[in-house]
Each structure stands twice: as C-alpha cells, then as structure tokens.
Short mmCIF file of C-alpha atoms and ligand atoms in Angstrom, two decimals:
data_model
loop_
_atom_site.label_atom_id
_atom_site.label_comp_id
_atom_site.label_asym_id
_atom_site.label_seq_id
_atom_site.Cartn_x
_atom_site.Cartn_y
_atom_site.Cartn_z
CA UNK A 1 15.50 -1.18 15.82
CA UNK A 2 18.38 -3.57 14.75
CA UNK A 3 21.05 -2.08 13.17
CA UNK A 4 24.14 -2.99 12.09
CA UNK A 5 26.87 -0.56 13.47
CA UNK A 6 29.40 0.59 11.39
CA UNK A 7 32.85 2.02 13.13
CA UNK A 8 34.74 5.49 12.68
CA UNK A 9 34.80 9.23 13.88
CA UNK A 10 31.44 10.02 16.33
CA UNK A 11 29.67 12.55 14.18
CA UNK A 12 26.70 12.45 16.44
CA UNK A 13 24.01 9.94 15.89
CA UNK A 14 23.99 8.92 12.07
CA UNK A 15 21.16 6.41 10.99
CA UNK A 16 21.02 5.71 7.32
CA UNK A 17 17.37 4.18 6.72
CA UNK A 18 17.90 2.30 3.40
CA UNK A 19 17.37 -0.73 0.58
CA UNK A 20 19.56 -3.56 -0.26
CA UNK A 21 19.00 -3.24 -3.99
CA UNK A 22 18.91 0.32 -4.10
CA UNK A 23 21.94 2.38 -5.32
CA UNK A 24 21.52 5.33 -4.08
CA UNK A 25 21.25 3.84 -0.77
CA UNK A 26 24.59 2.10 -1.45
CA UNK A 27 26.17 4.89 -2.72
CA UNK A 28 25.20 6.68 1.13
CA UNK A 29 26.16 3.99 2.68
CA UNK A 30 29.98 4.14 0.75
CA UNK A 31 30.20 8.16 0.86
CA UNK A 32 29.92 7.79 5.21
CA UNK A 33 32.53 4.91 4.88
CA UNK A 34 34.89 6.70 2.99
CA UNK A 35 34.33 9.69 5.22
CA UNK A 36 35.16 7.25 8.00
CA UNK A 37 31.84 8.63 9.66
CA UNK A 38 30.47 6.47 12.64
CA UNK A 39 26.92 5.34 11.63
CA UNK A 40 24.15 3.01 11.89
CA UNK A 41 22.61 0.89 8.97
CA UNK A 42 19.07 -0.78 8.17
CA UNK A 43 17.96 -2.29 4.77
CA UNK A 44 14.30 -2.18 5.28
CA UNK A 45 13.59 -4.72 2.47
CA UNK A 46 15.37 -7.36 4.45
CA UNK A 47 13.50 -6.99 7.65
CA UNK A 48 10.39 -9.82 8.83
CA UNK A 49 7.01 -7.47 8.65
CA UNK A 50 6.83 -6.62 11.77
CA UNK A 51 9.99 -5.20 12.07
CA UNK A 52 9.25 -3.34 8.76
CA UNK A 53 5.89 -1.64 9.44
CA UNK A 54 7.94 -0.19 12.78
CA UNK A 55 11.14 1.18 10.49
CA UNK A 56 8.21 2.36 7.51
CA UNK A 57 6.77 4.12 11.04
CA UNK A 58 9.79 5.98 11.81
CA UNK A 59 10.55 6.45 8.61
CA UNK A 60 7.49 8.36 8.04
CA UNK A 61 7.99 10.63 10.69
CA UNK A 62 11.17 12.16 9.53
CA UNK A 63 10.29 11.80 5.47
CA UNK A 64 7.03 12.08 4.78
CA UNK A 65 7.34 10.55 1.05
CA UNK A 66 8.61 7.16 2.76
CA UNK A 67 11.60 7.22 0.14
CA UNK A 68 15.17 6.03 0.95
CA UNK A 69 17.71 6.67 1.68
CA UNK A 70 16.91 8.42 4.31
CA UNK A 71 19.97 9.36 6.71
CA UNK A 72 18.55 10.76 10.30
CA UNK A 73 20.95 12.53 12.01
CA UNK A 74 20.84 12.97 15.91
CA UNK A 75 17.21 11.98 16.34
CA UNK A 76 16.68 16.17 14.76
CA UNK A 77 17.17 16.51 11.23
CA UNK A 78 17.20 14.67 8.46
CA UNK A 79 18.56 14.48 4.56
CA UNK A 80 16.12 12.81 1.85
CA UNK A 81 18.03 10.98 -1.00
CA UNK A 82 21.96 10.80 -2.57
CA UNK A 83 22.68 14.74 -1.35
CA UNK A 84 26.17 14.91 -1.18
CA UNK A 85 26.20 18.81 -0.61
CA UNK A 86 23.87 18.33 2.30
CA UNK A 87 25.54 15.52 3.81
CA UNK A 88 28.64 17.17 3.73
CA UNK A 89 27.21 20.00 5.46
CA UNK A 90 24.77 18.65 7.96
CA UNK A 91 28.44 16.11 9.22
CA UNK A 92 30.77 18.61 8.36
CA UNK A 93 32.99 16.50 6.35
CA UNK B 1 23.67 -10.03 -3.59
CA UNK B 2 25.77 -11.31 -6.06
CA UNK B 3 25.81 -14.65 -4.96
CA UNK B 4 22.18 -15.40 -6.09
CA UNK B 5 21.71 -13.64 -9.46
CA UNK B 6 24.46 -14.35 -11.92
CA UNK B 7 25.84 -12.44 -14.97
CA UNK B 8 23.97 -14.31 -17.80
CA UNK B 9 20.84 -12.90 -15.68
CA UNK B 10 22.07 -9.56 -15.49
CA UNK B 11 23.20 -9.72 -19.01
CA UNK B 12 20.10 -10.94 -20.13
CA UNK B 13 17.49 -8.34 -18.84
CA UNK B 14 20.15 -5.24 -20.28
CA UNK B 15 20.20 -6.34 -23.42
CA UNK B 16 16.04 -7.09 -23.12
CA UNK B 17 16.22 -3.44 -21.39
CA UNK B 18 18.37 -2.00 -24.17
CA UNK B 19 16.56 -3.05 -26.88
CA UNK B 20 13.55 -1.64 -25.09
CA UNK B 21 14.61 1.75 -24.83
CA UNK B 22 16.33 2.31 -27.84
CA UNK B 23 13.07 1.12 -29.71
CA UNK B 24 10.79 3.58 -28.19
CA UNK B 25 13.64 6.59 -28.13
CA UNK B 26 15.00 6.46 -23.77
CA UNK B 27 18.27 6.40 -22.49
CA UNK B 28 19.98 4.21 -21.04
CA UNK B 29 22.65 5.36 -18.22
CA UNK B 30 25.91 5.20 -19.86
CA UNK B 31 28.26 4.14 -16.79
CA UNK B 32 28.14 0.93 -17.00
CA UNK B 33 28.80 -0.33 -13.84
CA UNK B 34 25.57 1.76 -12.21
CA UNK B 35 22.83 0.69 -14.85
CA UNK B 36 24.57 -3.13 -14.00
CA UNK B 37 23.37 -2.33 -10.31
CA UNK B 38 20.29 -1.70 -11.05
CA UNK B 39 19.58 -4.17 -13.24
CA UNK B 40 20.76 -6.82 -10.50
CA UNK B 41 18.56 -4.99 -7.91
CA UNK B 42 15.38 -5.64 -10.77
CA UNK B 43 16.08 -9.31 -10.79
CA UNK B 44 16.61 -9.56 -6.91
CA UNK B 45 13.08 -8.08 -6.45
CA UNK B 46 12.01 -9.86 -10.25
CA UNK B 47 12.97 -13.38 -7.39
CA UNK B 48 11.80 -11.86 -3.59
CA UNK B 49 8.71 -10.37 -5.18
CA UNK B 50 7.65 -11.87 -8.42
CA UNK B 51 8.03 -8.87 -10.53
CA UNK B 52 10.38 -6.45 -11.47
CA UNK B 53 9.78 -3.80 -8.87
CA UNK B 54 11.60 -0.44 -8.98
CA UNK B 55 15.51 -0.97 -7.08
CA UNK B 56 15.12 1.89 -5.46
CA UNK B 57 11.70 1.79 -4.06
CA UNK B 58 9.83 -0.61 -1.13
CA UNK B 59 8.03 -2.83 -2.90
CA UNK B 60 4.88 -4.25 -1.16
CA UNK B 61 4.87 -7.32 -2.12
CA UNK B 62 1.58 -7.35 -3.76
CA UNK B 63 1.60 -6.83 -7.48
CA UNK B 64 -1.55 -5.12 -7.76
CA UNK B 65 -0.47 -2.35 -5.28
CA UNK B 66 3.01 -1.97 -6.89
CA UNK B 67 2.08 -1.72 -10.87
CA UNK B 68 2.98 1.86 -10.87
CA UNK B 69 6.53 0.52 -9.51
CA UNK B 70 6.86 -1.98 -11.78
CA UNK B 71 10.35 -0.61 -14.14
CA UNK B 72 9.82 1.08 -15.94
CA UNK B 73 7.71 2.95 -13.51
CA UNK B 74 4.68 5.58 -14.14
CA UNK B 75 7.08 8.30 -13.34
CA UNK B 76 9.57 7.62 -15.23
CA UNK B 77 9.13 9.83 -18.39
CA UNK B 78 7.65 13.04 -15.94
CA UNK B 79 11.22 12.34 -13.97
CA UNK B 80 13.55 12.32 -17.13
CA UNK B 81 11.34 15.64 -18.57
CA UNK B 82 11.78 17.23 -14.87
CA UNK B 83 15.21 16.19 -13.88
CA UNK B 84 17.06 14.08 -16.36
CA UNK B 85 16.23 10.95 -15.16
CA UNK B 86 14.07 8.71 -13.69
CA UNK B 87 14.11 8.29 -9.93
CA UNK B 88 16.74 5.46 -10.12
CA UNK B 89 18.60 7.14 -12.91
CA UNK B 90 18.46 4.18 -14.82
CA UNK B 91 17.21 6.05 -18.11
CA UNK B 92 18.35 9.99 -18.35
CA UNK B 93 17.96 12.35 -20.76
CA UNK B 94 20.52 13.10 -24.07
CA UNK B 95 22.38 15.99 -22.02
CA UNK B 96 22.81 13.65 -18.93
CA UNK B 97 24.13 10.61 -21.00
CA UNK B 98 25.93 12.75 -22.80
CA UNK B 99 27.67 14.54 -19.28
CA UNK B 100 26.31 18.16 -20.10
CA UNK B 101 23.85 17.69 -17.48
CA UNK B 102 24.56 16.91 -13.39
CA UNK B 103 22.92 14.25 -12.33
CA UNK B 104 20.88 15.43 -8.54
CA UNK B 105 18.94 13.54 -6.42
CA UNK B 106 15.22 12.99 -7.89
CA UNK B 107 13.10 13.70 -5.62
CA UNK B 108 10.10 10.95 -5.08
CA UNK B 109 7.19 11.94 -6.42
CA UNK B 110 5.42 8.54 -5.73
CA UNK B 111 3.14 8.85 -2.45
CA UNK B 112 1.27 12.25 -3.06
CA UNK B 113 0.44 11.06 -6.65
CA UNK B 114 -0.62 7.82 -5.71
CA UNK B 115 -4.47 7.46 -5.87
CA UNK B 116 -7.10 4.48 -6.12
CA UNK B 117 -7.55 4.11 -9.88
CA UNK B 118 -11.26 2.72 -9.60
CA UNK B 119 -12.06 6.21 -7.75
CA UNK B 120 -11.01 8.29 -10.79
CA UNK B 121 -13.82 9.07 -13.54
CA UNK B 122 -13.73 8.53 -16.79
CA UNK B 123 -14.90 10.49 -19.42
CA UNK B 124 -17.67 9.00 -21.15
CA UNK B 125 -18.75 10.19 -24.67
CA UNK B 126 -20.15 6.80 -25.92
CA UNK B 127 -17.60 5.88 -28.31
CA UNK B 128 -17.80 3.45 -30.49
CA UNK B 129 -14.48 2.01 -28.93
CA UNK B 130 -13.18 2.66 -25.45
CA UNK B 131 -9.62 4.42 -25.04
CA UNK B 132 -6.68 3.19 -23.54
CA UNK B 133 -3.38 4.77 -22.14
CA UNK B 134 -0.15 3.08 -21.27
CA UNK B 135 0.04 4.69 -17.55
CA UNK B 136 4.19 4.45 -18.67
CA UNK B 137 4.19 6.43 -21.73
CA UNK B 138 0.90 7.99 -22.52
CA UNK B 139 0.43 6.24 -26.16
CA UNK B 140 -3.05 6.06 -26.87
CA UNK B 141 -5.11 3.78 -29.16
CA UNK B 142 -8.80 2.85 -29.10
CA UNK B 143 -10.13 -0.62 -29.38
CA UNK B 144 -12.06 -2.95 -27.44
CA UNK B 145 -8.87 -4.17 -25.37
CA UNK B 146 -5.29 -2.84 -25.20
CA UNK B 147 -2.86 -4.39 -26.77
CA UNK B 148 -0.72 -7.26 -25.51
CA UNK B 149 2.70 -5.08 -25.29
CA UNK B 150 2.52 -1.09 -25.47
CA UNK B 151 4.53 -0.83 -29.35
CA UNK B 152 5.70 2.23 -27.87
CA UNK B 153 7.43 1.41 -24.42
CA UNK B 154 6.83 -2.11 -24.46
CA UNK B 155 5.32 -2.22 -20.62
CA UNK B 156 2.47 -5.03 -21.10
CA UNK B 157 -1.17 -4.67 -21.24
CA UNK B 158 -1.54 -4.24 -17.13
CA UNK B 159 0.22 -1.10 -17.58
CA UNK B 160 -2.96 0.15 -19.73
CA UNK B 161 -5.96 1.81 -17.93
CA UNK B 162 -9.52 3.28 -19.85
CA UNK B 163 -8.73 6.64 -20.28
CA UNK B 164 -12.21 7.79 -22.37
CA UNK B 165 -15.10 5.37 -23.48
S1 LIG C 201 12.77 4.86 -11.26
FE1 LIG C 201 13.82 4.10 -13.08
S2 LIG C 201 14.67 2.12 -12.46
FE2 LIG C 201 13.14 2.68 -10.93
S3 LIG C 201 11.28 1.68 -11.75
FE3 LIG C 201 11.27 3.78 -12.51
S4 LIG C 201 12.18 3.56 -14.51
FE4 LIG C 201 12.72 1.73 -13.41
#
C-alpha cells in the first residue's frame, strides 16, 4: 500500500485509512498531528482502481461497514470514525 | 483542494443548501468553518464524479449505484432523529445547533441497509394512481409521475421510488 508517512513519537503501527474530502477523516488526521503521533496516511478516493479495490479489501477486513476513517492500529485493532475517547485510549495520549 | 474549487462555488451551493433546508424545516451546522468543508468536499466530488456525492463517503463513480449518497443522502433524516445529525454532520438537530447536544461519531448505517430496489415488492392495490416516496424525506403524493423537485426536501425526481400502485 502507498502511504504517505507522517513523522513523530512511535506509537506502534498507526494507519489512518481515509478520504480527501471527508472531514472527519481530516479532523483524524489533525488530532494524530497535534498529538505528534507517528502514523501512516491513505486517501482512498485519490488512488487509480486498482490500488483502490486492494485498500476497499483491507479495509473491509478490519471495518466491516467500509466507512472511513478508519485508523488500524498495529495490524490488531481498530477504531471506526472521529472517536476521540477511543483514540486517546487505544495510543495512550 | 482549495486550489480547484473557489469561494463563489462554495458560496454558491450554501446559500442553494441554506435555502433548502430552512424551506423544508433541517439544520444547518452552525460552525461555519465545518459546514464550509463540506460543502467544498460536495463540489470536489459534484467535479471528480458528476454529482454531489456524500464528503464523507466512497463514491463509486456510477450515479445509479450512489443515489442513496447523493446529499442529502437517504439516511440523513433517520441519522439526525437517531443521533443529531446526519453522518457528515452537515444538518443536526435544534439541541445540537443550538450546543445542548454533543456531537459523537455517527455510526454508518449505509452497507447493511443497502438493497437492490428492483428486488423489493410493491404493494399493489390497483389504484387509480401509483404512489411515490422521496427515498430522502418520506413525503408522499400519488400521481402518474413524481414531481420534478420533492416541495418538501427539494432532492429531484430520481430520489422518488413507487412505494404502492
Ligand atoms: S451524510 Fe450529510 S453531508 Fe453526507 S450526504 Fe448525507 S446529508 Fe449530505
């Protein structure tokens, strides 16, 4: 999967599964900045099909609904939607 | 993003939007700079797609496939009754606008609903004119076609299916 990598503290393996125009997606993507979390980043909308139907694959494996964001953490759990509670949590921020 | 829609665009479809929801009685998410989002994100996929699919959901690419998606959505109105807004949180309810109500994450009720319209029956009591429902917001009227605009949400005519004839 290409990802774009985005730099900070290693919280284990963060991968936020997400949409360009989507604000809830964006508003994941600014909560792990501003945590200075380590993660990893795809917009799914933006990808050629091929690439897509893979990431919809995977996708579909951890949420079941297909909905984003969805941020998989270490390849073993993962958190459906904005859940700021849960993120906190799951990263302990 | 910002680079290809500009802000007579995004000015544009709120006001359309607004004028929309205050006419059939929604809500329009009061900070500003959210609902703005959102609105960009519509015309983004209104340009990639060809219609105005939902910011916050994968849009096929194929209209026909995606006219539940189309904002406002089919679960919109179940979404603001259940949790105060729709999935998006583009429209909330009164105590949500109003701040007496936390906004949480809406859970998506899209896939397990979703279901091959042509399957479903119909009732059938031989009436004298079929009816149709806006698949948005439930209004109901009987005559030979819908109309060209739903007078109560103001989705157009796609949005309609036969819901007795
Ligand atoms: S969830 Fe809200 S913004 Fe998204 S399509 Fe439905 S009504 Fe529109």
């Amino acid at each position: 999967m290409n990802t774009i990598k985005v730099e900070g503290t290693d919280k284990g393996h963060v991968l936020l599964l997400g949409l360009s125009t989507c604000i809830w997606c964006k508003k994941t993507k600014e909560f792990l900045e501003s945590n200075n979390v380590q993660f990893e980043y795809v917009f799914v909308d933006l990808l050629e099909s091929e690439e897509k139907d893979k990431v919809k694959e995977t996708l579909k494996k951890w949420n079941p609904a297909c909905s984003y964001p969805t941020l998989v953490l270490n390849n073993s759990s993962c958190v459906v939607g904005f859940d700021e509670e849960k993120i906190k949590l799951e990263l302990l921020i | 993003m910002s680079s290809e829609v500009s802000e007579k665009e995004i000015e544009d479809l709120y006001k359309k939007i607004k004028s929309a929801a205050d006419s059939g009685g929604y809500i329009l998410n009061p900070d500003n700079s959210f609902t703005l989002a959102l609105i960009e994100g519509l015309i983004v996929n209104e340009k990639r797609y060809g219609y105005q699919a939902c910011p916050c959901r994968l849009a096929s690419g194929t209209k026909n496939e995606d006219l539940d998606i189309i904002c406002p959505c089919d679960y919109r109105d179940q979404d603001i009754n259940e949790f105060g807004a729709c999935y998006c949180a583009l429209y909330v309810n009164k105590a949500v606008a109003e701040g007496k109500q936390k906004l949480k994450p809406v859970p998506e009720r899209r896939s397990a609903e979703r279901k091959d319209s042509s399957a479903e029956t119909v009732s059938t009591a031989n009436l004298k004119y079929p009816v149709w429902r806006c698949t948005v917001c439930g209004y109901i009227c009987a005559r030979t076609n819908p109309p060209e605009i739903c007078p109560i949400c103001k989705v157009p005519k796609e949005r309609f299916e036969i819901f007795m004839k």
